[in-house]
CSV table of C-alpha atoms in Angstrom, one decimal:
chain,number,residue,atom,x,y,z
A,1,MET,CA,-8.7,-14.3,79.8
A,2,THR,CA,-11.1,-16.1,77.5
A,3,LYS,CA,-12.7,-12.7,76.9
A,4,ASP,CA,-9.3,-11.4,75.8
A,5,ILE,CA,-8.5,-14.3,73.6
A,6,LEU,CA,-12.1,-14.0,71.9
A,7,THR,CA,-11.5,-10.2,71.5
A,8,THR,CA,-8.0,-10.7,70.0
A,9,GLY,CA,-9.5,-13.4,67.7
A,10,ILE,CA,-12.2,-11.3,66.4
A,11,PHE,CA,-9.9,-8.4,65.8
A,12,THR,CA,-7.4,-10.7,64.0
A,13,LEU,CA,-10.3,-12.2,61.9
A,14,ALA,CA,-11.5,-8.6,61.1
A,15,GLY,CA,-8.0,-7.6,60.2
A,16,ALA,CA,-7.6,-10.6,57.9
A,17,VAL,CA,-11.1,-9.9,56.3
A,18,LEU,CA,-10.2,-6.3,55.7
A,19,GLY,CA,-6.8,-7.2,54.4
A,20,TYR,CA,-8.5,-9.7,52.0
A,21,VAL,CA,-11.1,-7.0,50.8
A,22,GLY,CA,-8.3,-4.4,50.4
A,23,SER,CA,-6.2,-6.8,48.4
A,24,LEU,CA,-9.1,-7.6,46.1
A,25,PHE,CA,-10.1,-3.9,45.8
A,26,SER,CA,-6.5,-2.8,45.1
A,27,GLY,CA,-6.1,-5.7,42.6
A,28,TYR,CA,-9.3,-4.6,41.0
A,29,VAL,CA,-8.4,-1.0,40.6
A,30,SER,CA,-4.8,-1.6,39.6
A,31,GLY,CA,-6.1,-4.2,37.1
A,32,LYS,CA,-8.5,-1.9,35.7
A,33,TYR,CA,-6.0,0.9,35.2
A,34,SER,CA,-3.4,-1.4,33.8
A,35,TYR,CA,-6.0,-2.6,31.3
A,36,LYS,CA,-6.8,0.8,30.4
A,37,GLY,CA,-3.1,1.8,30.0
A,38,ALA,CA,-2.5,-1.2,27.9
A,39,MET,CA,-5.6,-0.3,25.7
A,40,ASP,CA,-4.5,3.2,25.2
A,41,ALA,CA,-1.1,2.0,24.1
A,42,VAL,CA,-2.5,-0.4,21.6
A,43,THR,CA,-4.8,2.4,20.3
A,44,LYS,CA,-1.9,4.6,19.8
A,45,GLN,CA,0.1,2.0,17.9
A,46,LEU,CA,-2.8,1.2,15.8
A,47,LYS,CA,-3.3,4.8,14.9
A,48,PHE,CA,0.4,5.0,14.0
A,49,GLU,CA,0.5,1.9,12.0
A,50,LYS,CA,-2.7,3.2,10.1
A,51,SER,CA,-1.0,6.5,9.4
A,52,GLN,CA,2.0,4.7,8.1
A,53,ILE,CA,0.1,2.6,5.8
A,54,ILE,CA,-1.8,5.6,4.4
A,55,GLU,CA,1.5,7.4,3.8
A,56,GLU,CA,2.9,4.3,2.2
A,57,LYS,CA,-0.2,3.9,-0.1
A,58,LYS,CA,0.1,7.6,-1.1
A,59,GLU,CA,3.8,7.1,-2.0
A,60,GLN,CA,3.0,4.1,-4.0
A,61,GLU,CA,0.2,6.1,-5.8
A,62,ASP,CA,2.7,8.9,-6.5
A,63,ILE,CA,5.1,6.4,-8.0
A,64,ALA,CA,2.4,4.8,-10.1
A,65,VAL,CA,1.2,8.3,-11.4
A,66,SER,CA,4.7,9.3,-12.3
A,67,ILE,CA,5.4,6.0,-14.2
A,68,ILE,CA,2.0,6.4,-16.2
A,69,LYS,CA,2.6,10.0,-17.0
A,70,THR,CA,6.3,9.3,-18.0
A,71,PHE,CA,6.0,6.0,-19.8
A,72,LEU,CA,2.5,5.2,-20.9
A,73,MET,CA,0.4,8.5,-21.4
A,74,ASN,CA,1.8,9.1,-25.0
A,75,GLU,CA,1.1,5.6,-26.0
A,76,ILE,CA,-2.5,5.8,-24.5
A,77,LYS,CA,-3.0,9.0,-26.4
A,78,LYS,CA,-1.7,7.3,-29.5
A,79,ASN,CA,-4.0,4.3,-29.2
A,80,TYR,CA,-7.0,6.7,-28.6
A,81,SER,CA,-6.1,8.5,-31.7
A,82,ILE,CA,-5.9,5.3,-33.8
A,83,LEU,CA,-9.3,4.5,-32.3
A,84,LYS,CA,-10.8,7.9,-33.3
A,85,LYS,CA,-9.3,7.7,-36.8
A,86,SER,CA,-10.8,4.4,-37.4
A,87,ASP,CA,-14.3,6.1,-37.6
A,88,PRO,CA,-14.1,9.9,-38.2
A,89,SER,CA,-17.7,10.3,-37.7
A,90,GLY,CA,-17.4,9.4,-34.1
A,91,GLU,CA,-20.2,7.0,-34.1
A,92,TYR,CA,-17.9,4.0,-33.2
A,93,LEU,CA,-16.9,5.6,-29.9
A,94,LYS,CA,-20.5,6.5,-29.2
A,95,ILE,CA,-21.4,2.9,-29.6
A,96,LEU,CA,-18.5,1.7,-27.4
A,97,LYS,CA,-19.5,4.1,-24.8
A,98,ARG,CA,-23.2,2.9,-25.2
A,99,GLU,CA,-24.5,6.3,-26.0
A,100,LYS,CA,-25.7,5.0,-29.4
A,101,LEU,CA,-27.2,1.6,-30.3
A,102,SER,CA,-25.8,-0.5,-33.0
A,103,ASN,CA,-27.1,-3.7,-34.6
A,104,SER,CA,-24.6,-4.2,-37.3
A,105,LYS,CA,-21.4,-2.1,-36.4
A,106,GLN,CA,-18.4,-4.2,-36.7
A,107,LEU,CA,-15.6,-3.6,-34.3
A,108,ALA,CA,-12.7,-1.5,-35.8
A,109,ASN,CA,-10.0,-3.5,-37.5
A,110,THR,CA,-7.1,-1.5,-35.9
A,111,SER,CA,-3.7,-2.3,-34.5
A,112,PHE,CA,-2.6,-0.7,-31.4
A,113,ALA,CA,0.5,0.3,-29.8
A,114,PHE,CA,1.6,-1.8,-26.7
A,115,ILE,CA,5.4,-1.4,-26.8
A,116,ASP,CA,5.7,0.8,-23.8
A,117,TYR,CA,3.1,-1.1,-22.0
A,118,ASN,CA,4.8,-4.4,-22.5
A,119,LYS,CA,8.1,-3.1,-21.3
A,120,ILE,CA,6.9,-2.1,-17.9
A,121,LYS,CA,3.6,-4.0,-17.3
A,122,TYR,CA,5.3,-6.6,-15.0
A,123,ASN,CA,6.8,-3.9,-12.9
A,124,ILE,CA,3.7,-1.8,-12.5
A,125,ILE,CA,1.5,-4.7,-11.5
A,126,LYS,CA,3.3,-4.6,-8.0
A,127,TYR,CA,1.7,-1.2,-7.2
A,128,ASN,CA,-1.6,-2.3,-5.9
A,129,VAL,CA,-3.2,1.2,-6.4
A,130,LYS,CA,-6.3,2.3,-8.4
A,131,THR,CA,-4.5,4.3,-10.9
A,132,ILE,CA,-2.6,1.3,-12.1
A,133,LYS,CA,-5.6,-0.9,-12.2
A,134,ASP,CA,-7.4,1.8,-14.4
A,135,THR,CA,-4.6,2.0,-16.7
A,136,ILE,CA,-4.3,-1.7,-17.1
A,137,GLU,CA,-8.1,-1.7,-17.9
A,138,VAL,CA,-7.5,0.9,-20.6
A,139,TYR,CA,-4.7,-1.2,-22.2
A,140,ARG,CA,-6.9,-4.3,-21.8
A,141,THR,CA,-9.7,-2.4,-23.7
A,142,PHE,CA,-7.3,-1.8,-26.5
A,143,GLU,CA,-6.3,-5.5,-26.6
A,144,TYR,CA,-9.8,-6.6,-26.6
A,145,LEU,CA,-10.7,-4.2,-29.5
A,146,GLN,CA,-7.6,-5.5,-31.5
A,147,SER,CA,-8.2,-9.2,-30.8
A,148,ASN,CA,-12.0,-9.2,-31.7
A,149,ALA,CA,-11.9,-6.8,-34.7
A,150,ILE,CA,-13.9,-9.3,-36.9
A,151,LYS,CA,-16.8,-9.4,-34.5
A,152,ARG,CA,-20.0,-7.4,-34.7
A,153,TYR,CA,-20.5,-5.2,-31.7
A,154,SER,CA,-24.1,-6.5,-31.3
A,155,ASP,CA,-22.7,-10.1,-31.0
A,156,LEU,CA,-20.7,-9.4,-28.0
A,157,PRO,CA,-21.8,-10.4,-24.5
A,158,GLU,CA,-23.3,-7.7,-22.4
A,159,ASP,CA,-20.4,-8.0,-19.8
A,160,ASP,CA,-18.0,-7.3,-22.6
A,161,LYS,CA,-19.9,-4.3,-23.8
A,162,GLU,CA,-19.9,-2.9,-20.3
A,163,PHE,CA,-16.1,-3.6,-19.9
A,164,LEU,CA,-15.5,-1.8,-23.3
A,165,LYS,CA,-17.7,1.2,-22.1
A,166,LYS,CA,-15.8,1.5,-19.0
A,167,GLY,CA,-12.4,1.4,-20.5
A,168,ILE,CA,-13.1,4.0,-23.2
A,169,ILE,CA,-14.6,6.3,-20.6
A,170,LYS,CA,-11.4,5.9,-18.3
A,171,CYS,CA,-9.2,6.4,-21.2
A,172,GLU,CA,-10.9,9.7,-22.4
A,173,LYS,CA,-10.7,10.9,-18.7
A,174,MET,CA,-7.1,10.2,-18.5
A,175,ILE,CA,-6.4,12.0,-21.7
A,176,GLU,CA,-8.6,15.0,-21.2
A,177,SER,CA,-7.7,15.7,-17.6
A,178,PRO,CA,-5.7,18.9,-17.4
A,179,CYS,CA,-2.2,18.4,-15.8
A,180,GLY,CA,-3.2,15.0,-14.7
A,181,SER,CA,-6.2,15.9,-12.5
A,182,PHE,CA,-7.7,12.4,-13.2
A,183,PHE,CA,-4.7,10.9,-11.3
A,184,HIS,CA,-4.9,13.2,-8.4
A,185,THR,CA,-8.7,12.3,-8.2
A,186,GLN,CA,-7.7,8.7,-8.2
A,187,ASN,CA,-5.2,9.3,-5.5
A,188,LYS,CA,-7.8,10.8,-3.1
A,189,GLN,CA,-10.3,7.9,-3.9
A,190,SER,CA,-7.8,5.3,-3.3
A,191,ILE,CA,-6.8,6.4,0.2
């Protein structure tokens, strides 16, 4: 009888150990696959959210381009024309773009138009897209030139000269781009 009790005890203990190991193994396996399933769901959600953000950014860019083309391009062209007329030789624009050096050239004494820009500048700032930032930079260039007309170009700080160069080049690209290709290029870069 002790032999039967001992045998029964061993089998019971072996069953308990196997049950314990089986529980651990099944817990590990189910945990592993639950984790994998959860991570797959999170990954899919993140991809979906990223595509939504990209789509929203593209819509914002399209709205921004439409606003600029509709309300501001004529004023930008007019201001650029005023700038060109201030120095028919073209030397002034070359100096501003840093294509030509100048020791004594005074900034052009010009008045630029800001009527349309002033009407919508507080509305367009909410579009955090490159096209709007570039357009604002072009207008800031005109504002700088107008407010510093009595200064000599050579007296300007290096940062200001670089700022003017970038603003004038962006302005020319905006104006010269056929059918707004400048804006389409900006759209691709900002996404």
